[in-house]
Amino acid sequence: MGSTFSGIELGKRSIMAHTDAITTAGHNISNADTEGYSRQRVQIKEFDPLYRPDLERAERAGMIGQGVDIMSVNRVRDEMLDQRITEQQHYESYWDTRSKYYTMLEQIYNEPDDISIRSNMDKFWQGWQELSMHPENQASRQAVVTRGESLADSIKTKWESLMGVGNLINSDIEAVVRQVNDYSRQIASLNAEIVRTRAMGDNPNDLLDRRDLLVDKLSKIINITTDQRDSDEFMVHLEGHILVQGGVARTFELESVVDNNGYSKIVWADTKDDVSIKSGSLGALLELRDVDVRNEIQSLNTMTMNFADLVNDVHRNAYGANKVTGLDFFTQQYFVQNTNGNYDRDGDGEFDHSYIFRFTGTNKLDLQEQVGLEGVMTLSGHSGNIEVAYHPTDTVEAVINRINDSNGEVKAYLDRNNNLVLKGTTSQNMENPDFVIRHVEDSGFFLTGYSGILQASGEEGAYDFANIDAVNALRLADTGSGTQFAVAPVLNPSGYIEVNQAVRNDVMSVASAFIDDAGNVNAGDGRAAVEIAAIRNTKVMIGYARTLDDYFADSVTNVGLKGEQAENMLLSHASVMNDLRTMRESISGVNIDEELSDILKFQHGYNAAAKFITVWDSLLDTIINRLGV
């Protein structure tokens, strides 16, 4: 015979089960607007039945039910969908970040016509053209100086704007790195708490939601993947490296980089190895700062450096109305004060490198002349040295084009005296200095006896900047009558370009004339002014055969196209992510109407269980108080 009070226990279990179900539904409604919350469901099962071995099964069932029990409270979540979202949404945040910052860059290039570099440079060339027609006119010289100052100011303004964007991105990188470290530590802390909760036999639903929300936020910043080895070890990976393993989190640090505008790179705090981040908002910020904005600044610096260098090359060899010569029109600031370009790069107090920007050969060359020589030139490239071969049937122009079309960071052209000029360009590797020739070598005689740059062929005659007094490898450099060279400029020449103070103090020093065959300077001579004005339409930009006008057109087009690409890619990835998030919301999101319906259902179950207990209580009252009376 079963227990007299078994019905009371059965009813109690039903009331408790329905109470937990109503409480869970209320918890869902309360958190309907909580970010990252997943709706929860009570898993109800029948309580273990009571087995009656003392009864004959033919007369009565041997398994008597004992009501209901709460098996678990689970959150409704599709883990495969979560993993897909984690692996996809870093693309969306990557393009979103690029799109926002390219909007800023486009605003920099969309300058009003009256203050843009392009319009001021046009006025600058017009000033030289007017001076060539009226070389005796002081007003024409004043116009050249004034327009030169306006041009220099517009270049500096653009540089400051680009640097402003770069500094803003760098600040964002520092803030985001701190955020990544914080998220990693929080995930590791939650991992430990989840393990402890599960060890006690509970389901840590809210803790799991908090961890998944942090993983979602982290996956927008960096391109992570997750791995659940077992119930006790949740892992987060970044490009094959462990970021979080269980309760242990690795963190990032910032480490300064030489010659990178004071910016830092990201390294692992424990190993100091570089961190590879290719996507997410942090990956976009790093690429914007170290590639996009850096390239724009380097492009502006290249234009400024070569523009000023070409103008100065003509101006210092010409004469002003006051017979003054040897003056640069634009001031150049040298990176080092040592005349041989020697520089203490490692900061130990001793010279260890040579920072040279330009070599000019001693021999006059003809572009259409065949060199009649064979050999291989070795020049510094983006990553290591590159080789440029030349053959006897090659013309001088063909060899120069081959140098410029290579991936080397040394470029060539013939100057106004038809001497071969080699120049250092900006460096793709941020650890290498800009406008520094790092290596020049020739197995043959093109750079030695033919053009008159190097003193000897082969490795023993090579110029390499990793040596002090490396200029000794140049042809007769120690006598002053051989290869001419110029020390490298201070970083970012577009940030300090200005008209020479000596020229500004006396506009009659503006050079417009060349000395004639008799050694005299004619006051009406405007040949130098014509030559400077002609730079406008001359293919002078090293690295590419393009004019200064081509440079401005390419710059604007490049920024516009990249901005358009970022916007289009953002729309594409946002569409994919919206579908995935909508799918997750349909599975895990809280539906108020559904929860209210469940509450009504569980309320009816609760009322029925309460009525059952009331009836059972009445039966017990009959048995206890009324039988036998």
XYZ file of C-alpha atoms in Angstrom:
629
model
C 0.000 0.000 0.000
C 1.327 3.432 -0.921
C 2.033 6.229 1.530
C -0.967 8.115 2.840
C 0.807 11.415 2.345
C 2.298 10.644 -1.139
C -0.305 12.839 -2.821
C 0.821 15.878 -0.821
C 4.421 15.329 -2.001
C 3.268 14.830 -5.592
C 1.275 18.061 -5.528
C 4.175 19.937 -3.937
C 6.505 18.867 -6.739
C 4.003 20.067 -9.327
C 3.650 23.458 -7.619
C 7.424 23.857 -7.382
C 7.921 22.890 -11.037
C 5.288 25.334 -12.250
C 6.672 28.021 -9.942
C 10.151 27.601 -11.481
C 8.638 27.692 -14.980
C 6.751 30.935 -14.200
C 9.889 32.436 -12.612
C 11.977 31.556 -15.683
C 9.410 33.123 -18.005
C 9.456 36.252 -15.857
C 13.259 36.237 -15.994
C 13.030 36.135 -19.790
C 10.611 39.054 -19.895
C 12.775 41.079 -17.504
C 15.794 40.603 -19.761
C 14.037 41.084 -23.086
C 16.159 44.186 -23.761
C 19.377 42.929 -22.147
C 22.234 42.821 -24.645
C 23.422 39.275 -25.337
C 20.667 37.596 -23.295
C 19.334 34.217 -24.505
C 15.849 33.105 -23.554
C 15.746 30.197 -21.127
C 13.479 27.170 -20.948
C 12.685 24.842 -18.042
C 13.177 21.188 -18.948
C 10.481 19.214 -17.079
C 10.455 15.451 -16.685
C 8.431 12.930 -14.689
C 9.829 12.114 -11.259
C 11.335 8.672 -10.787
C 8.441 6.204 -10.251
C 7.919 4.162 -7.093
C 8.513 0.439 -7.641
C 6.258 -1.900 -5.578
C 7.861 -5.360 -5.537
C 5.378 -6.646 -2.887
C 2.402 -6.452 -5.269
C 1.414 -8.896 -7.965
C 1.725 -7.130 -11.299
C -1.368 -8.878 -12.618
C -3.479 -7.235 -9.899
C -1.857 -3.797 -9.862
C 0.760 -1.798 -11.721
C 4.207 -2.176 -10.264
C 5.375 1.349 -11.229
C 3.580 4.152 -9.424
C 4.239 7.720 -10.594
C 5.430 10.370 -8.142
C 4.742 13.528 -10.095
C 7.073 15.911 -11.899
C 10.615 17.226 -11.482
C 12.769 20.031 -12.941
C 15.540 18.375 -14.942
C 17.371 21.607 -15.906
C 17.013 25.225 -16.950
C 18.695 25.675 -20.338
C 19.275 28.671 -22.546
C 18.071 28.432 -26.135
C 21.186 28.867 -28.263
C 22.525 27.573 -31.585
C 26.249 27.131 -30.964
C 27.043 26.478 -34.645
C 25.354 29.744 -35.589
C 27.245 31.567 -32.820
C 30.537 30.227 -34.122
C 29.707 31.334 -37.650
C 28.862 34.846 -36.452
C 32.114 34.992 -34.470
C 34.106 33.987 -37.542
C 32.312 36.436 -39.853
C 31.608 39.698 -38.060
C 35.237 40.853 -37.914
C 34.974 41.489 -41.670
C 32.052 43.843 -41.136
C 33.830 45.837 -38.421
C 37.011 45.914 -40.550
C 35.267 47.585 -43.494
C 33.158 49.780 -41.222
C 36.316 51.202 -39.642
C 37.990 51.739 -43.020
C 34.883 53.430 -44.402
C 34.726 55.911 -41.497
C 38.366 56.929 -41.751
C 38.374 57.153 -45.536
C 35.561 59.653 -45.196
C 38.046 61.787 -43.215
C 40.783 61.302 -45.830
C 38.405 62.274 -48.630
C 37.610 65.495 -46.779
C 41.340 66.287 -46.638
C 41.684 65.867 -50.397
C 38.488 67.798 -51.135
C 40.182 71.126 -50.409
C 38.681 74.409 -51.576
C 40.354 75.452 -54.831
C 41.844 78.638 -53.416
C 43.862 76.843 -50.709
C 44.596 73.476 -52.334
C 48.135 72.375 -53.141
C 47.141 71.883 -56.779
C 45.878 75.437 -57.269
C 48.817 76.978 -55.349
C 51.306 74.964 -57.387
C 49.641 76.139 -60.610
C 50.059 79.727 -59.417
C 53.679 78.971 -58.498
C 54.464 77.787 -62.046
C 52.635 80.802 -63.475
C 54.829 83.052 -61.343
C 57.984 81.559 -62.891
C 56.523 81.908 -66.384
C 55.802 85.581 -65.739
C 59.312 86.036 -64.356
C 60.798 84.449 -67.480
C 59.059 87.113 -69.560
C 59.902 89.999 -67.203
C 63.161 89.029 -65.439
C 64.022 92.652 -64.733
C 60.735 93.208 -62.873
C 60.967 93.123 -59.067
C 57.208 92.584 -58.748
C 57.509 89.319 -60.715
C 60.176 88.102 -58.293
C 58.023 89.071 -55.328
C 55.124 87.122 -56.858
C 57.306 84.004 -57.141
C 58.341 84.276 -53.478
C 54.801 84.932 -52.231
C 53.330 82.092 -54.259
C 56.154 79.830 -53.082
C 55.233 80.646 -49.481
C 51.546 79.949 -50.156
C 52.454 76.624 -51.765
C 54.675 75.651 -48.837
C 51.898 76.567 -46.387
C 49.320 74.461 -48.251
C 51.711 71.475 -48.311
C 52.317 71.814 -44.570
C 48.579 72.143 -43.932
C 47.886 68.921 -45.796
C 50.684 67.155 -43.941
C 49.275 68.336 -40.613
C 45.815 67.062 -41.614
C 47.172 63.642 -42.589
C 49.239 63.462 -39.414
C 46.134 64.452 -37.453
C 44.262 61.467 -38.872
C 47.289 59.251 -38.189
C 47.485 60.452 -34.579
C 43.746 59.909 -34.130
C 44.068 56.351 -35.439
C 47.074 55.753 -33.185
C 45.063 56.905 -30.152
C 42.261 54.565 -31.181
C 44.740 51.694 -31.480
C 46.036 52.292 -27.963
C 42.480 52.409 -26.591
C 41.385 49.292 -28.494
C 44.445 47.328 -27.313
C 43.440 48.086 -23.724
C 39.897 46.990 -24.577
C 41.122 43.677 -26.043
C 43.163 42.996 -22.910
C 40.152 43.793 -20.744
C 37.826 41.500 -22.739
C 40.391 38.684 -22.654
C 40.742 38.922 -18.883
C 36.954 39.020 -18.406
C 36.476 35.936 -20.605
C 39.154 34.056 -18.669
C 37.535 35.074 -15.361
C 34.112 33.911 -16.577
C 35.647 30.634 -17.765
C 36.861 29.915 -14.236
C 33.494 30.849 -12.723
C 31.596 28.709 -15.255
C 33.782 25.700 -14.455
C 33.104 26.107 -10.719
C 29.358 26.434 -11.298
C 29.195 23.339 -13.477
C 31.209 21.408 -10.913
C 28.329 22.020 -8.506
C 25.851 20.547 -11.016
C 24.270 23.863 -12.082
C 23.759 25.369 -15.516
C 25.461 28.846 -15.561
C 23.183 30.237 -18.274
C 23.626 33.904 -17.468
C 27.400 33.481 -17.179
C 27.479 31.753 -20.563
C 25.498 34.659 -22.061
C 27.947 37.162 -20.618
C 30.883 35.197 -22.022
C 29.277 34.892 -25.453
C 28.593 38.631 -25.460
C 32.250 39.350 -24.670
C 33.343 36.939 -27.401
C 31.010 38.765 -29.816
C 32.515 42.121 -28.895
C 36.049 40.752 -29.102
C 35.393 39.203 -32.519
C 34.467 42.635 -33.858
C 37.862 43.964 -32.805
C 40.158 41.106 -33.873
C 39.764 38.036 -36.064
C 39.374 35.355 -33.393
C 38.108 31.778 -33.439
C 36.760 29.802 -30.470
C 37.173 26.193 -29.416
C 35.338 24.268 -26.678
C 37.660 21.350 -25.918
C 35.426 20.081 -23.118
C 33.073 21.528 -20.541
C 36.041 22.786 -18.529
C 38.184 24.452 -21.208
C 36.942 27.213 -23.467
C 39.647 28.657 -25.758
C 40.003 31.761 -27.925
C 42.551 31.781 -30.750
C 44.075 34.597 -32.795
C 45.860 33.616 -36.019
C 46.878 30.238 -34.573
C 47.983 31.726 -31.235
C 46.137 31.116 -27.964
C 44.592 34.292 -26.584
C 42.478 32.729 -23.829
C 42.742 29.182 -22.487
C 40.379 28.374 -19.659
C 41.068 30.787 -16.833
C 44.318 32.112 -18.364
C 44.408 35.150 -20.675
C 47.316 36.486 -22.702
C 47.573 40.223 -23.270
C 49.029 42.700 -25.762
C 51.625 45.421 -25.242
C 52.699 48.428 -27.305
C 56.335 48.684 -28.356
C 57.821 51.776 -30.033
C 59.222 51.580 -33.574
C 62.105 53.736 -34.804
C 61.283 56.125 -37.695
C 57.512 55.596 -37.446
C 56.312 59.036 -36.326
C 56.426 57.931 -32.694
C 53.852 55.190 -33.270
C 54.060 51.762 -31.674
C 53.559 48.192 -32.823
C 51.571 45.535 -30.955
C 53.442 42.623 -29.371
C 52.511 39.733 -27.083
C 53.173 40.753 -23.486
C 54.739 37.412 -22.559
C 56.945 36.653 -25.600
C 57.410 40.169 -27.100
C 56.718 38.654 -30.543
C 54.796 40.748 -33.068
C 51.034 40.212 -33.055
C 49.449 39.466 -36.438
C 46.015 41.066 -36.689
C 44.564 41.000 -40.190
C 40.939 41.931 -39.669
C 38.431 43.380 -37.253
C 38.404 47.026 -36.235
C 41.919 46.769 -34.762
C 43.265 45.172 -37.933
C 41.671 47.989 -39.943
C 43.153 50.647 -37.651
C 46.642 49.153 -37.948
C 46.374 48.963 -41.729
C 45.017 52.491 -41.956
C 47.820 53.898 -39.803
C 50.763 51.828 -41.031
C 49.767 51.433 -44.684
C 47.088 53.822 -45.936
C 47.826 57.041 -44.038
C 51.564 56.280 -44.046
C 51.477 55.831 -47.834
C 49.612 59.115 -48.254
C 52.151 60.928 -46.087
C 55.037 59.239 -47.884
C 53.520 60.151 -51.239
C 53.196 63.787 -50.143
C 56.773 63.695 -48.810
C 58.035 62.196 -52.077
C 56.327 64.892 -54.106
C 57.590 67.639 -51.785
C 61.142 66.332 -51.567
C 61.611 65.859 -55.290
C 59.732 69.016 -56.244
C 61.896 71.115 -53.909
C 65.060 69.265 -54.941
C 64.440 69.864 -58.669
C 63.597 73.547 -58.165
C 66.674 73.979 -55.970
C 68.885 72.178 -58.488
C 68.103 74.835 -61.114
C 67.954 77.762 -58.712
C 71.328 77.200 -57.043
C 73.025 77.031 -60.460
C 71.364 80.243 -61.683
C 71.793 83.931 -60.818
C 69.505 86.505 -59.303
C 69.218 90.132 -60.371
C 71.735 90.990 -57.637
C 74.236 88.501 -59.158
C 73.806 86.159 -56.152
C 74.032 82.448 -56.951
C 74.283 79.154 -55.078
C 71.055 79.716 -53.114
C 68.376 77.050 -52.708
C 64.880 78.413 -53.284
C 63.355 76.040 -50.718
C 65.056 75.319 -47.404
C 66.101 71.728 -46.795
C 66.672 70.404 -43.306
C 69.252 67.669 -43.089
C 68.721 64.620 -40.916
C 72.323 64.612 -39.707
C 74.876 67.398 -39.376
C 77.838 65.218 -40.311
C 78.949 66.146 -43.849
C 79.428 62.479 -44.775
C 75.975 61.594 -43.467
C 77.321 59.514 -40.575
C 74.623 58.730 -38.014
C 74.387 56.933 -34.665
C 71.363 54.755 -35.376
C 71.501 52.455 -32.353
C 72.066 55.323 -29.925
C 75.275 53.980 -28.361
C 77.176 57.255 -28.889
C 79.142 56.106 -31.944
C 78.440 56.512 -35.657
C 77.328 53.270 -37.286
C 75.368 54.216 -40.447
C 75.463 56.681 -43.350
C 72.268 58.551 -44.254
C 72.640 59.764 -47.860
C 69.703 60.809 -50.052
C 71.196 61.472 -53.500
C 74.212 60.537 -55.655
C 75.059 62.507 -58.813
C 77.530 60.944 -61.266
C 80.466 62.743 -62.843
C 79.925 61.786 -66.501
C 77.442 63.264 -68.970
C 75.189 60.627 -70.554
C 72.968 60.466 -73.609
C 69.570 58.842 -73.084
C 69.595 57.236 -76.535
C 73.149 55.970 -76.410
C 73.706 52.228 -76.066
C 75.717 51.473 -72.954
C 77.818 48.719 -74.570
C 78.250 47.110 -71.145
C 76.877 44.108 -69.340
C 76.401 43.561 -65.647
C 73.990 43.431 -62.718
C 73.222 46.290 -60.363
C 72.202 45.412 -56.807
C 69.955 47.964 -55.135
C 68.084 48.084 -51.830
C 64.478 46.910 -52.113
C 61.348 46.582 -49.991
C 62.624 43.422 -48.293
C 66.285 42.803 -48.999
C 68.226 43.786 -52.100
C 67.009 43.411 -55.679
C 68.999 42.944 -58.895
C 68.699 44.964 -62.103
C 70.549 43.588 -65.125
C 71.760 45.603 -68.129
C 73.086 44.514 -71.515
C 75.316 46.031 -74.253
C 72.386 46.849 -76.535
C 70.441 48.653 -73.817
C 70.196 52.419 -74.091
C 70.786 54.637 -71.081
C 67.051 55.379 -71.039
C 66.230 51.645 -70.996
C 68.542 51.054 -68.044
C 67.055 53.989 -66.125
C 63.516 52.753 -66.818
C 64.493 49.276 -65.670
C 65.770 50.696 -62.383
C 62.613 52.726 -61.853
C 60.253 49.884 -62.800
C 61.894 47.490 -60.346
C 60.821 46.982 -56.738
C 63.935 48.748 -55.570
C 63.890 51.759 -53.274
C 66.597 53.511 -55.288
C 65.419 55.425 -58.369
C 67.274 57.109 -61.242
C 67.064 59.943 -63.786
C 69.330 62.340 -65.708
C 69.591 65.848 -64.273
C 69.756 69.103 -66.220
C 73.458 68.495 -66.886
C 72.749 64.950 -68.155
C 74.469 63.365 -65.170
C 72.995 60.181 -63.734
C 71.247 60.758 -60.409
C 70.325 58.013 -57.929
C 67.872 58.906 -55.177
C 66.540 57.117 -52.131
C 62.779 56.853 -51.885
C 60.392 56.301 -49.012
C 60.691 52.875 -47.440
C 57.914 50.308 -47.381
C 59.362 48.749 -44.234
C 58.728 51.182 -41.393
C 61.927 50.090 -39.659
C 63.983 51.546 -42.533
C 64.443 55.330 -42.879
C 62.844 57.279 -45.725
C 64.944 59.011 -48.401
C 68.068 57.028 -47.538
C 70.015 55.021 -50.117
C 70.760 51.775 -48.319
C 72.706 49.754 -50.895
C 74.177 50.323 -54.374
C 76.420 47.809 -56.114
C 77.379 46.999 -59.707
C 79.071 43.848 -60.973
C 79.963 45.711 -64.196
C 80.911 49.259 -65.063
C 77.641 51.158 -65.641
C 77.730 52.804 -62.218
C 81.519 53.091 -62.155
C 83.470 54.256 -65.193
C 80.411 54.865 -67.384
C 78.241 57.106 -65.203
C 80.891 57.942 -62.585
C 79.099 57.141 -59.325
C 80.905 54.208 -57.718
C 84.642 53.953 -57.436
C 84.869 50.179 -58.014
C 82.780 47.225 -59.205
C 81.704 44.174 -57.218
C 81.087 43.707 -53.517
C 84.314 45.402 -52.521
C 83.225 48.571 -54.300
C 79.605 48.560 -53.050
C 77.998 51.411 -51.146
C 76.124 50.240 -48.049
C 74.536 52.563 -45.497
C 75.312 50.154 -42.624
C 78.878 51.530 -42.591
C 80.289 54.830 -41.438
C 81.878 56.954 -44.172
C 80.125 54.765 -46.728
C 80.556 57.646 -49.200
C 84.175 56.550 -49.575
C 82.810 53.985 -52.022
C 81.800 56.840 -54.348
C 84.038 57.970 -57.154
C 86.712 60.386 -55.858
C 84.310 61.508 -53.136
C 87.153 62.580 -50.859
C 88.504 65.166 -53.308
C 85.255 67.043 -53.808
C 85.584 66.734 -57.580
C 83.889 63.385 -57.972
C 80.431 62.077 -57.213
C 78.227 64.673 -55.551
C 75.984 63.504 -52.738
C 73.365 65.002 -50.470
C 72.675 64.074 -46.847
C 69.212 62.663 -46.145
C 66.508 65.124 -45.047
C 64.709 65.237 -41.749
C 61.693 62.935 -41.586
C 58.572 64.381 -43.262
C 59.943 67.202 -45.461
C 56.344 68.196 -46.282
C 56.004 69.246 -42.642
C 58.783 71.837 -42.702
C 59.150 73.003 -46.325
C 59.515 76.782 -46.647
C 61.050 79.379 -48.903
C 64.695 80.154 -48.104
C 64.929 83.059 -45.648
C 67.710 84.629 -47.735
C 65.402 84.730 -50.749
C 62.559 86.163 -48.705
C 64.801 88.898 -47.297
C 65.890 90.002 -50.782
C 63.560 89.026 -53.631
C 66.259 90.146 -56.101
C 68.024 86.903 -55.101
C 65.348 84.939 -56.980
C 67.435 83.360 -59.744
C 66.170 83.682 -63.297
C 69.372 83.814 -65.396
C 72.258 81.556 -66.359
C 75.775 82.805 -66.921
C 76.572 83.223 -70.615
C 79.628 81.991 -72.515
C 81.485 85.189 -71.727
C 80.935 84.711 -67.993
C 78.396 87.525 -67.737
C 74.854 87.592 -66.317
C 72.298 89.356 -68.489
C 69.615 91.236 -66.582
C 67.045 90.276 -69.228
C 67.901 86.574 -69.134
C 64.981 84.388 -68.028
C 66.283 80.975 -69.052
C 66.464 79.645 -65.483
C 62.879 80.757 -64.821
C 61.795 78.948 -67.995
C 63.569 75.791 -66.867
C 61.936 75.869 -63.444
C 58.489 76.467 -64.979
C 59.097 73.495 -67.314
C 59.355 71.146 -64.304
C 55.546 71.264 -64.186
C 55.165 69.156 -67.335
C 58.333 67.110 -66.987
C 58.177 63.467 -65.927
C 60.041 63.971 -62.732
C 58.392 61.799 -60.101
C 60.879 59.092 -59.237
C 59.538 55.562 -59.214
C 57.014 56.315 -61.949
C 57.253 58.225 -65.210
C 54.679 60.865 -64.322
C 54.399 64.597 -63.960
C 53.444 66.565 -60.884
C 49.961 67.030 -62.344
C 49.689 63.242 -62.679
C 50.609 62.921 -59.016
C 47.676 65.086 -57.879
C 45.229 63.269 -60.153
C 46.431 59.860 -58.930
C 46.266 60.903 -55.258
C 42.661 62.045 -55.419
C 41.606 59.052 -57.508
C 43.323 56.592 -55.187
C 41.638 57.928 -52.058
C 38.250 58.091 -53.772
C 38.435 54.518 -55.071
C 39.537 53.093 -51.730
C 36.736 54.961 -49.977
C 34.249 53.588 -52.490
C 35.624 50.066 -52.023
C 35.282 50.318 -48.230
C 31.676 51.493 -48.515
C 30.696 48.730 -50.969
C 32.370 45.988 -48.953
C 30.722 47.265 -45.769
C 27.271 47.060 -47.359
C 27.991 43.522 -48.567
C 29.212 42.176 -45.226
C 26.555 44.091 -43.271
C 23.872 42.359 -45.349
C 25.318 38.921 -44.524
C 25.656 39.747 -40.824
C 22.123 41.143 -40.608
C 20.774 37.815 -41.885
C 22.845 35.866 -39.352
C 21.860 38.126 -36.454
C 18.188 37.947 -37.437
C 18.448 34.164 -37.478
C 20.045 34.131 -34.036
C 17.460 36.544 -32.680
C 14.654 34.292 -33.939
C 16.211 31.398 -31.997
C 17.558 33.026 -28.842
C 15.624 36.266 -28.597
C 12.791 36.838 -26.136
C 9.265 37.028 -27.566
C 7.071 38.834 -25.019
C 3.823 37.369 -26.372
C 5.220 33.851 -26.235
C 6.446 34.328 -22.672
C 3.066 35.721 -21.550
C 1.345 32.731 -23.131
C 3.678 30.380 -21.262
C 2.987 32.187 -17.988
C -0.760 31.651 -18.452
C -0.182 27.985 -19.235
C 2.038 27.480 -16.199
C -0.425 29.427 -14.049
C -3.204 27.007 -14.960
C -0.890 24.113 -14.111
C -0.062 25.744 -10.779
C -3.785 26.246 -9.973
C -4.555 22.662 -10.890
C -1.742 21.384 -8.649
C -3.017 23.561 -5.793
C -6.538 22.158 -6.280
C -5.100 18.618 -6.254
C -3.416 19.311 -2.896
C -6.712 20.726 -1.548
C -8.561 17.561 -2.577
C -5.868 15.346 -1.074
C -6.010 17.355 2.122
C -9.763 16.742 2.264
C -9.208 13.005 1.838
C -6.678 12.957 4.625
C -9.074 14.902 6.846
C -11.730 12.257 6.240
C -9.352 9.433 7.081
C -7.847 11.021 10.164
C -10.738 12.850 11.720
C -13.881 11.033 10.604
C -13.220 7.337 10.256
C -14.069 5.316 13.326
C -16.303 8.004 14.787
